[in-house]
Tab-separated table of C-alpha atoms and ligand atoms in Angstrom:
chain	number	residue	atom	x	y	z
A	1	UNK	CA	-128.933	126.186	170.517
A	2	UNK	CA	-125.768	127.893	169.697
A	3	UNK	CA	-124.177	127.896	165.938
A	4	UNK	CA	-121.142	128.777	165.286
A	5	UNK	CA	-121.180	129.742	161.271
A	6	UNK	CA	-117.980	129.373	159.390
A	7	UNK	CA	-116.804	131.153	155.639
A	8	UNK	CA	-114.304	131.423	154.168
A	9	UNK	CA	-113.876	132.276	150.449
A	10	UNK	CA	-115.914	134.327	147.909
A	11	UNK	CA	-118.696	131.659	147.673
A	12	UNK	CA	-119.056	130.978	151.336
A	13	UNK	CA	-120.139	134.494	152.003
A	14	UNK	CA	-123.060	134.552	149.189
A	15	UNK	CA	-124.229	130.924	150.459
A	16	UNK	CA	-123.654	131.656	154.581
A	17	UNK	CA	-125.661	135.927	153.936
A	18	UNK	CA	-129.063	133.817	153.308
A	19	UNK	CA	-128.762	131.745	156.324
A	20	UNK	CA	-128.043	134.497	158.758
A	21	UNK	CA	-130.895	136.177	157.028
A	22	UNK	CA	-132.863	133.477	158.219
A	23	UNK	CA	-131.502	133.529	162.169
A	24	UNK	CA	-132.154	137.085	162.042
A	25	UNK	CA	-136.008	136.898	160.729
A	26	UNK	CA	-136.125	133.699	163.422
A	27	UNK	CA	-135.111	136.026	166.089
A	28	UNK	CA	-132.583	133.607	167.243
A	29	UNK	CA	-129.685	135.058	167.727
A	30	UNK	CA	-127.336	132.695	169.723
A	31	UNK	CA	-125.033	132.402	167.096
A	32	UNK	CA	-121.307	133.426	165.731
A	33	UNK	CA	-119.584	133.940	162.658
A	34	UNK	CA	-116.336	132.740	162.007
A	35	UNK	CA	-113.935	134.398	158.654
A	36	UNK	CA	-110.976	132.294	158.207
A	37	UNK	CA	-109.701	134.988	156.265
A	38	UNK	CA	-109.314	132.642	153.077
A	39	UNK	CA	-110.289	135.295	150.619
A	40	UNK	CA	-108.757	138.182	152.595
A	41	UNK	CA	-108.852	140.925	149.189
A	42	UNK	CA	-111.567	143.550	149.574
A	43	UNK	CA	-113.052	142.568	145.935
A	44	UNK	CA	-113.053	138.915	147.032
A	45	UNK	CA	-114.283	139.466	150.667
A	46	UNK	CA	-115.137	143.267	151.951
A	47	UNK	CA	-117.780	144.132	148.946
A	48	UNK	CA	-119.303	140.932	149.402
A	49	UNK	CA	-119.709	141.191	153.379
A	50	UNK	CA	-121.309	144.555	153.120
A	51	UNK	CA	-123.519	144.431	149.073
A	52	UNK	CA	-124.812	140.940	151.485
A	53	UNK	CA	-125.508	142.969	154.352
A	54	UNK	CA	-123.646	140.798	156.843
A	55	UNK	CA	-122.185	141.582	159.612
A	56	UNK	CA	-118.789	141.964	160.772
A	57	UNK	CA	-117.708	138.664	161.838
A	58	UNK	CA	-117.316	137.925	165.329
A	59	UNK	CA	-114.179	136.345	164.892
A	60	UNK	CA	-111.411	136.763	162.333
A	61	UNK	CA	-108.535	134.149	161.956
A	62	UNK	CA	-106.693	136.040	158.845
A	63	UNK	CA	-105.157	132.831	157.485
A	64	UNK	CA	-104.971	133.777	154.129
A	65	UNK	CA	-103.260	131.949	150.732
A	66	UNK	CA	-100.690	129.373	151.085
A	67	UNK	CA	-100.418	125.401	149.917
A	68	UNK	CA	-103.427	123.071	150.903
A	69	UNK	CA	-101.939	121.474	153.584
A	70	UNK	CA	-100.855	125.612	155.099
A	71	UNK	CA	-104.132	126.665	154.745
A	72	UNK	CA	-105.777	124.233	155.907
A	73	UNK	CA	-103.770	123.810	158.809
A	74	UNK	CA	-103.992	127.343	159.736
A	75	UNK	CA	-107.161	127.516	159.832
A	76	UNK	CA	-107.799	124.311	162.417
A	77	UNK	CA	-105.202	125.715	164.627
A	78	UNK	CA	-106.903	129.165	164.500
A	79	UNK	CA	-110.507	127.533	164.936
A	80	UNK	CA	-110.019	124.634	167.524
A	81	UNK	CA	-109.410	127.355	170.698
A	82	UNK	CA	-112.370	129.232	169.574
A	83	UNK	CA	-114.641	126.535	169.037
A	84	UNK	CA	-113.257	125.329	172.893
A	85	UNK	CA	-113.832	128.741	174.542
A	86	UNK	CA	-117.610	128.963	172.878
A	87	UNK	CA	-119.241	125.826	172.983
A	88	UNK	CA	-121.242	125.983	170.321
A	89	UNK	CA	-123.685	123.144	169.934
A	90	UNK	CA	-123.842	123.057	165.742
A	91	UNK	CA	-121.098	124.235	163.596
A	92	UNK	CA	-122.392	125.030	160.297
A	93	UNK	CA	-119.742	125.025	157.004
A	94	UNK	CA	-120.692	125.699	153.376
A	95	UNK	CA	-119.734	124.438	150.015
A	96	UNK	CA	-116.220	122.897	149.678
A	97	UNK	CA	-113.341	125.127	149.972
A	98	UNK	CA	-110.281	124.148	151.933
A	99	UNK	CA	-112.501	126.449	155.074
A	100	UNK	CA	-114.995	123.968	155.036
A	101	UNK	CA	-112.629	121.068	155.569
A	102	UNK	CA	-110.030	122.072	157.980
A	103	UNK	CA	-113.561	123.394	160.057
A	104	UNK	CA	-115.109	120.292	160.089
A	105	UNK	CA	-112.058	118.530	161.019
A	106	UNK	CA	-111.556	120.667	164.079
A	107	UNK	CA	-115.302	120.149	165.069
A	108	UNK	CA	-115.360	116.606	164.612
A	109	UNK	CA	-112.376	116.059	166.955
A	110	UNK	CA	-114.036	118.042	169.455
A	111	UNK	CA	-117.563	116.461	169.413
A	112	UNK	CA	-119.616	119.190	168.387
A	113	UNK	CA	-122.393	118.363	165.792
A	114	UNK	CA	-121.920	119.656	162.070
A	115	UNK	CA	-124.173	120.994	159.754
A	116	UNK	CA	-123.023	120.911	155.653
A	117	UNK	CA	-124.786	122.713	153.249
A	118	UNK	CA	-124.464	122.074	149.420
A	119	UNK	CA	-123.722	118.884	150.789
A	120	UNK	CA	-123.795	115.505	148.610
A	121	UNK	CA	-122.349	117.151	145.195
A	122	UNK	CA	-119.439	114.872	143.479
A	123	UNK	CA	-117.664	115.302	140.209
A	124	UNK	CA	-115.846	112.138	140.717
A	125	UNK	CA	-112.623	113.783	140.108
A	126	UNK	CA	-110.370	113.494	142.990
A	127	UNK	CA	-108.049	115.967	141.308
A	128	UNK	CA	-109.711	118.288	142.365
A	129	UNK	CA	-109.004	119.731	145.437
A	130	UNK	CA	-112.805	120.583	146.701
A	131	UNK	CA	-113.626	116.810	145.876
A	132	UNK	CA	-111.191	115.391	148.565
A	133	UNK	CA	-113.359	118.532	150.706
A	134	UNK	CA	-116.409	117.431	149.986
A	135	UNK	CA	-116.073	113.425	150.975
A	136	UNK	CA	-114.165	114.531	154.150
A	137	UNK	CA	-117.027	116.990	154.996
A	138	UNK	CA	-120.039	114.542	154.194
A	139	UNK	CA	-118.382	111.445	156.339
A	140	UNK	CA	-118.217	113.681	159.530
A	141	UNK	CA	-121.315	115.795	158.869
A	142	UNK	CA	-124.016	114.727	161.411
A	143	UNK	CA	-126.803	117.201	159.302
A	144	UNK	CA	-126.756	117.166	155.972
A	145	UNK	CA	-128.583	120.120	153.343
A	146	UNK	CA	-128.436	119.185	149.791
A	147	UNK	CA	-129.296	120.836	146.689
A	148	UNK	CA	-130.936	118.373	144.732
A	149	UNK	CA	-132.008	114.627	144.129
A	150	UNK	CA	-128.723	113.465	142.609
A	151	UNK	CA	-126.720	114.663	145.923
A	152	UNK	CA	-129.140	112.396	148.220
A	153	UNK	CA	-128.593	109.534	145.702
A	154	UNK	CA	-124.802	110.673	146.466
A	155	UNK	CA	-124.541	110.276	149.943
A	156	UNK	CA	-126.737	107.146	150.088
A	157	UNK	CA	-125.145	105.652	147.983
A	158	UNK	CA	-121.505	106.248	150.252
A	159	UNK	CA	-123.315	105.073	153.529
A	160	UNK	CA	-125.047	108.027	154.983
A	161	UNK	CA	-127.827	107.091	156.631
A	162	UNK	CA	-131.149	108.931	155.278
A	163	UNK	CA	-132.359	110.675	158.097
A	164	UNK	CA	-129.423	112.994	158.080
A	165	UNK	CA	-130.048	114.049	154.457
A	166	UNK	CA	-132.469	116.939	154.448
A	167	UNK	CA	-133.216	118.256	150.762
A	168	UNK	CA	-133.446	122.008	150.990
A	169	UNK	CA	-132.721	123.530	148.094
A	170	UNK	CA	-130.012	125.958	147.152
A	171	UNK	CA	-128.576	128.757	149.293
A	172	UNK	CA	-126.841	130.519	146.595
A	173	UNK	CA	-129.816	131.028	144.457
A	174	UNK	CA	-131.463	132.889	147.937
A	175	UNK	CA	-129.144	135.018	147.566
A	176	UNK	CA	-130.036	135.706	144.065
A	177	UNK	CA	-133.529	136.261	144.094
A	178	UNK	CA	-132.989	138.596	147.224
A	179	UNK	CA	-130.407	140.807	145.246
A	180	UNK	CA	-131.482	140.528	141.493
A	181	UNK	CA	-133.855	143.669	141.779
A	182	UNK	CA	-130.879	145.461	143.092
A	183	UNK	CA	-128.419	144.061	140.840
A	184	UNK	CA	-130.758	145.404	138.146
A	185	UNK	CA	-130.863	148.956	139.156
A	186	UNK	CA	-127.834	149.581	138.997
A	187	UNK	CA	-125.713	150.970	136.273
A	188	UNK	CA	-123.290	147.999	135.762
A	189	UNK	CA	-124.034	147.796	132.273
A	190	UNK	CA	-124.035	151.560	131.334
A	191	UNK	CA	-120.236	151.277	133.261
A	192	UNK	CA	-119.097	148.665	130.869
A	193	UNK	CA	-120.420	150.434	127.883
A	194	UNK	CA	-122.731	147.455	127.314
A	195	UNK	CA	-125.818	149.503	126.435
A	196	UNK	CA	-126.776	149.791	122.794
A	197	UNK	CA	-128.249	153.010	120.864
A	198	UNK	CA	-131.861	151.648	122.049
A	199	UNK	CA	-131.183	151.709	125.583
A	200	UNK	CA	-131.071	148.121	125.706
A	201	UNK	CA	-128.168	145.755	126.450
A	202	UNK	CA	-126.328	144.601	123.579
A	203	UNK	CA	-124.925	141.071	122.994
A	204	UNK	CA	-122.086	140.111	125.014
A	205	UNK	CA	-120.657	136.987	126.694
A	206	UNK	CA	-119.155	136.485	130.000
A	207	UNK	CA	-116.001	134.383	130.880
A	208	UNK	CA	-114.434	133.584	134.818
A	209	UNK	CA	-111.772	130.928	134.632
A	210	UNK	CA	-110.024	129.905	138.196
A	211	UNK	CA	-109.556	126.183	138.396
A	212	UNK	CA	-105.891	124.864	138.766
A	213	UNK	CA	-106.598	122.686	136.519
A	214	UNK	CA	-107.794	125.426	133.762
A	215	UNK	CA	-105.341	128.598	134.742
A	216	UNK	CA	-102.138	127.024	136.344
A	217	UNK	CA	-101.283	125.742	133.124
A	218	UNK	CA	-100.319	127.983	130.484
A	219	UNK	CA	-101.372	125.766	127.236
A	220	UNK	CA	-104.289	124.780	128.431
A	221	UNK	CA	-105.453	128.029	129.631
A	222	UNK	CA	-104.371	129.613	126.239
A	223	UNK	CA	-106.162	126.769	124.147
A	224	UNK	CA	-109.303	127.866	126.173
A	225	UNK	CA	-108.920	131.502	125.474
A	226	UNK	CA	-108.050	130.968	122.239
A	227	UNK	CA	-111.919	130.063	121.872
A	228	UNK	CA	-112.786	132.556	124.064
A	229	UNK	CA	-111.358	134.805	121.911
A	230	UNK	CA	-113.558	132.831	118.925
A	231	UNK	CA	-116.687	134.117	120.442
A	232	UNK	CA	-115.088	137.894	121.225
A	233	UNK	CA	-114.544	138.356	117.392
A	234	UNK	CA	-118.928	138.151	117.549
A	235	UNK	CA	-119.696	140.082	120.358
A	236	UNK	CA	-117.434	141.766	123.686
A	237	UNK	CA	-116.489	138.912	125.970
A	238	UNK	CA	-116.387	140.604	129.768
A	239	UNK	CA	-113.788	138.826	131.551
A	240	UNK	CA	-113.897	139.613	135.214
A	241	UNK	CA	-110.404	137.941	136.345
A	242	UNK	CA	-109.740	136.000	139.704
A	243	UNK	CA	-106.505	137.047	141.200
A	244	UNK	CA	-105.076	133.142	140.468
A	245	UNK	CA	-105.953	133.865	136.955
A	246	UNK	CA	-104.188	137.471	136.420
A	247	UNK	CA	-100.741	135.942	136.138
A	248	UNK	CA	-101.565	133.888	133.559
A	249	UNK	CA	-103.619	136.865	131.667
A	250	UNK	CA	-100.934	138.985	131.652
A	251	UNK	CA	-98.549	136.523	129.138
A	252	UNK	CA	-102.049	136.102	126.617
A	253	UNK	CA	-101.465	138.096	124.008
A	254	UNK	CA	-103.809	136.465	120.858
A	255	UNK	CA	-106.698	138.502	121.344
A	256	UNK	CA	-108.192	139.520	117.861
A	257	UNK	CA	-111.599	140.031	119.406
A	258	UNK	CA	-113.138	142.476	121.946
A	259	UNK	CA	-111.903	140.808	125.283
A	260	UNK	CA	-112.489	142.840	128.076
A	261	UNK	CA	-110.686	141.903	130.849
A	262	UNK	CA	-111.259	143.941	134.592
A	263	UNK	CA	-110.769	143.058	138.239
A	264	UNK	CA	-113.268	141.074	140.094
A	265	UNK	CA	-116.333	142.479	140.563
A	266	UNK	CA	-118.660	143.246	143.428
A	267	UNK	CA	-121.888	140.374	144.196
A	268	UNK	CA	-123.878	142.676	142.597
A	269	UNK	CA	-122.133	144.187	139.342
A	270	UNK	CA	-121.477	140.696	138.625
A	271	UNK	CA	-125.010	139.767	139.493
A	272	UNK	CA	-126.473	142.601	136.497
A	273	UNK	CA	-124.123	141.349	134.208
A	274	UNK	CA	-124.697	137.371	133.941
A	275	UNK	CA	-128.444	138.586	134.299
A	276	UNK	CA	-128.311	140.173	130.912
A	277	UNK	CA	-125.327	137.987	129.642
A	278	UNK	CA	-126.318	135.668	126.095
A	279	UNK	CA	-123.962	133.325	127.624
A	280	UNK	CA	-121.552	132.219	130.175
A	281	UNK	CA	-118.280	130.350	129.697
A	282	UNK	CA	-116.735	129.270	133.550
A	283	UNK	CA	-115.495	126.561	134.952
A	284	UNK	CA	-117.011	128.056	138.075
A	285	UNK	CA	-119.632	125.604	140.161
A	286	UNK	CA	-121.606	128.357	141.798
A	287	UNK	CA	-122.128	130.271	138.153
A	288	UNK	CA	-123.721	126.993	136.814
A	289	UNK	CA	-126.013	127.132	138.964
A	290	UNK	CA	-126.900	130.891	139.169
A	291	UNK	CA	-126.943	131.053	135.006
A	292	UNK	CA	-129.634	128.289	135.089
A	293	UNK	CA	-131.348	130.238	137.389
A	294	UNK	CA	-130.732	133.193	135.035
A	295	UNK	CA	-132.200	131.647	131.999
A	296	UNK	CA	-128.918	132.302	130.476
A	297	UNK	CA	-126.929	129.393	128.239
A	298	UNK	CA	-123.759	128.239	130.133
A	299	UNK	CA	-121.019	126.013	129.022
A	300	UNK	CA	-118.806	124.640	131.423
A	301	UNK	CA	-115.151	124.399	130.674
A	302	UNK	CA	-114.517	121.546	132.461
A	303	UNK	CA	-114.051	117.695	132.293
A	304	UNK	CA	-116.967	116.943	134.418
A	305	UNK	CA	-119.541	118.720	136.762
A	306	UNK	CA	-120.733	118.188	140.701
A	307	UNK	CA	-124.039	119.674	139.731
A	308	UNK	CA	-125.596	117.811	137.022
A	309	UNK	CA	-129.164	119.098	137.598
A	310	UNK	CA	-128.055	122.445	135.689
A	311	UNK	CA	-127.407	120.526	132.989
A	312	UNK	CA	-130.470	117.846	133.246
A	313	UNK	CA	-133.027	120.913	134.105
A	314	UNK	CA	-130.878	123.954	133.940
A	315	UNK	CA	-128.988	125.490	130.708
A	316	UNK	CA	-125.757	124.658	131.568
A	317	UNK	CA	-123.528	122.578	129.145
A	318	UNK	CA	-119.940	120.766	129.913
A	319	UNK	CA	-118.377	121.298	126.841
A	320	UNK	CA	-114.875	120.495	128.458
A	321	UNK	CA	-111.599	121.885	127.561
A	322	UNK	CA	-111.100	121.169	123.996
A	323	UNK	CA	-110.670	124.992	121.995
A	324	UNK	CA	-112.273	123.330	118.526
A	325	UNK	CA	-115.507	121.583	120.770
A	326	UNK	CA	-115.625	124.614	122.759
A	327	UNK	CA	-115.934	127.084	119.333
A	328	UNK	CA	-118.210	123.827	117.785
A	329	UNK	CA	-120.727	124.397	121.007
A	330	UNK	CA	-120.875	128.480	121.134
A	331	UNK	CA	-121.769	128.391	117.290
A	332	UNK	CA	-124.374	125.848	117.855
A	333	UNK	CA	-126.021	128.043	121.302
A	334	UNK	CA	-125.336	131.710	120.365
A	335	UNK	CA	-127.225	131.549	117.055
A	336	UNK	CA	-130.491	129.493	118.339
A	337	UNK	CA	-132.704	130.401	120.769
A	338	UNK	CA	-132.643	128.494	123.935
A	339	UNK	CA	-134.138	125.386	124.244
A	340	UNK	CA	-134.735	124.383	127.310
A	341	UNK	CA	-134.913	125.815	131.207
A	342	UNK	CA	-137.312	124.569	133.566
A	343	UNK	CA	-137.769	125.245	137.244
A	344	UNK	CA	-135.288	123.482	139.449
A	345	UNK	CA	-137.037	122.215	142.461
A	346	UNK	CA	-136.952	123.819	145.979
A	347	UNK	CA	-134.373	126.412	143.903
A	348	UNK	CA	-136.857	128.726	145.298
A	349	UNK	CA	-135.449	131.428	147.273
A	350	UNK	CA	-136.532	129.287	151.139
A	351	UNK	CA	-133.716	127.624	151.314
A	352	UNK	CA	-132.328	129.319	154.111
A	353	UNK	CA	-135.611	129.238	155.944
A	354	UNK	CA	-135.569	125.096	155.844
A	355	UNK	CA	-132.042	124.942	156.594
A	356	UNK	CA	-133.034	127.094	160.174
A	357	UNK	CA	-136.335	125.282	160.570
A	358	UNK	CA	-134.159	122.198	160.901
A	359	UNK	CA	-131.006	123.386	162.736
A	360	UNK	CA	-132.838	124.323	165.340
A	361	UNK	CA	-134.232	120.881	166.306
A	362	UNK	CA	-131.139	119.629	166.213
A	363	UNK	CA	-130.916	117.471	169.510
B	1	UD1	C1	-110.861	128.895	146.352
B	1	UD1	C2	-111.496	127.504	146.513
B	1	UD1	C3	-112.358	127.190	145.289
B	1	UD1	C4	-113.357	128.280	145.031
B	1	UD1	C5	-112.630	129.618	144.924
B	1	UD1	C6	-113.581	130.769	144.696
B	1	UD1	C7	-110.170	125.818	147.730
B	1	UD1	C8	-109.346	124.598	147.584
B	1	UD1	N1	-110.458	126.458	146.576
B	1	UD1	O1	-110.002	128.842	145.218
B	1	UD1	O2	-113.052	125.981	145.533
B	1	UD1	O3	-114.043	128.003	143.837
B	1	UD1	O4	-111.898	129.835	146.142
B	1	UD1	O5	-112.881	131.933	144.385
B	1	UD1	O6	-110.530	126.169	148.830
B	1	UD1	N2	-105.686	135.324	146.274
B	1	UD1	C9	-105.658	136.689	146.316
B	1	UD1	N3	-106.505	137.321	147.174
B	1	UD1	C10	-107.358	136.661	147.982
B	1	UD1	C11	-107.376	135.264	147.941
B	1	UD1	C12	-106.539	134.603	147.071
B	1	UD1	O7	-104.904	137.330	145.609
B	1	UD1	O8	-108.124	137.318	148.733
B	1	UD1	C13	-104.798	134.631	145.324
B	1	UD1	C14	-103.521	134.156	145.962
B	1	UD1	O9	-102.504	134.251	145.036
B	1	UD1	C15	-103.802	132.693	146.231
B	1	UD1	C16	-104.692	132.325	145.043
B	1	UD1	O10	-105.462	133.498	144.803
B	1	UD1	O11	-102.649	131.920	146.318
B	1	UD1	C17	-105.594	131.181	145.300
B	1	UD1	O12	-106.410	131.425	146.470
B	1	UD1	P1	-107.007	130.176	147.284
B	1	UD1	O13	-107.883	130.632	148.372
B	1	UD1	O14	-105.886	129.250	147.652
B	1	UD1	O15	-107.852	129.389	146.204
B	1	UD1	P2	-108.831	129.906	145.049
B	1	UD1	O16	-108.189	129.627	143.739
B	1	UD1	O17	-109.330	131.286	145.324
């Protein structure tokens, strides 16, 4: 059984580390890893390959940033001769970045089998670019790892037949219970001068913002920071910024509250910081679910979520994109205690394992 594994951007590599993890403790190690060279920065790749302890990829295709229909293209011409000259039996793609799709369309064309993971998740929205990514992916996937119930309702519901659907659990939160001790040790806060007189971390907030939809505008994207900015005038707001977002920092200039803005961080850094966060404004999918995880109150600046079980079980809450319900829902959370959190199921830290228990019976 030879697997080809396939990542791409930032998430991939935190949702792909758990799964090699996996091979490795299997001892099987007829397999290959593919970068498409997506995310091609050192904060946005490098830190992440080595603070994830993977290993150097066995092939690199360097496509890096361009339109959807560039990147994507790039990377199925850079994939198809490798994926002919190996033979791999399973190709295995993550999450929904334009990676995932132009991999599984390369695959698909060439018969080998395909393996999603995070597979099943819809917002409905087919604005969004990872939407289109995600039904593509599904309808050619012959092996199919989801998250949670409401994916398998998902995919049912579209036609896939059930015994392709294999409920697993959730890659990314694998790698979070194998790196929060780490994360912890470290002296992320102490760095950010987030440490109070006591020795223990003050009150602060964190905000990513990186969806087109939020950032390529420049009114929406100030609205939102203008209520940002809300919550920085009651305690620092850390603002690690995504390299689509910078441009549009730089021409913000309303801040009356302690907004600290920085590069992206390192897995870990950023890992320490949500951990100790009082809450977590993103529009990010992956933070959802790691601040539910976290215990820590999240509100999603978006229109609509793929991964309603963070807000059903977790402590995540779409407040959309609206400045005055934004400030409304931040007043309401920050001065409460938190209400709610249980235990997502199968979130567990095995995810990985079940995912390789099942790949390798495919037939
Ligand atoms: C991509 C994914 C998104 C995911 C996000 C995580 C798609 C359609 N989008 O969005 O689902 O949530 O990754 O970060 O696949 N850039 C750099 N350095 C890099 C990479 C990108 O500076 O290493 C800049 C470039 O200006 C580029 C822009 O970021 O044009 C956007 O990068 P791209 O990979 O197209 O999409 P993301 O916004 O990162």
């Amino acid at each position: 059984m030879r697997l080809c594994l396939v990542a791409g951007a930032r998430p991939n590599f935190v949702k792909i580390a758990p799964i090699i993890h996996a091979l490795r403790a299997r001892q099987h190690d007829d397999w290959f890893l593919v970068h498409t060279g997506q995310h091609y920065d050192a904060k946005l790749s490098d830190t992440f390959f080595s603070e994830l302890n993977m290993p150097v990829p066995d092939e690199s295709l360097g496509v890096g940033s361009g339109t959807h229909a560039e990147q994507t293209a790039k990377v199925m011409l850079g994939l198809e001769p490798i994926l002919a000259r190996r033979q791999p039996d399973v190709i295995v793609v993550v999450g929904d970045v334009n990676s995932t799709l132009a991999a599984v369309l390369v695959a698909s064309k060439l018969g080998i089998r395909i393996a999603h993971v995070e597979a099943g998740l819809r917002s409905g929205d087919r604005s969004m670019p990872e939407e289109i990514n995600r039904l593509v992916a599904d309808v050619l996937s012959d092996v199919l790892f989801t998250t949670s119930e409401d994916a398998d309702e998902n995919l049912l519901r579209e036609g896939i037949p059930r015994e392709r659907i294999h409920l697993v659990g959730n890659v990314m939160v694998d790698s979070l219970l194998q790196h929060l001790d780490a994360a912890r040790r470290r002296d992320t806060l102490q760095r950010l001068n987030l440490i109070g007189s006591n020795g223990q971390p003050i009150r602060y907030a964190v905000v990513t913002l990186h969806r087109p939809s939020n950032v390529d505008a420049a009114d929406t994207f100030h609205g939102l920071m203008t209520a940002i900015d809300h919550v920085a005038q009651q305690m620092p707001v850390i603002f690690p910024v995504h390299p689509r977002t910078a441009a549009r920092i730089a021409s913000w200039e309303g801040a009356k509250g302690d907004v600290r803005t920085m590069e992206s961080l390192p897995y870990l850094d950023f890992l320490a910081l949500n951990a100790s966060a009082s809450a977590i404004f993103t529009d990010s999918g992956g933070l959802q679910e790691e601040a539910s995880v976290l215990g820590v109150p999240c509100f999603t600046l978006r229109e609509n979520t793929e991964r309603p079980v963070t807000i059903s079980k977790g402590t995540n809450e779409l407040v959309g994109t609206n400045p005055t319900s934004i400030i409304a829902a931040a007043d309401r959370v920050l001065n409460q205690p938190l209400g709610k959190n249980t235990e997502i199921p199968l979130w567990d830290g095995r995810a990985a394992e079940r995912i390789v228990d099942v790949l390798l019976t495919v037939r």
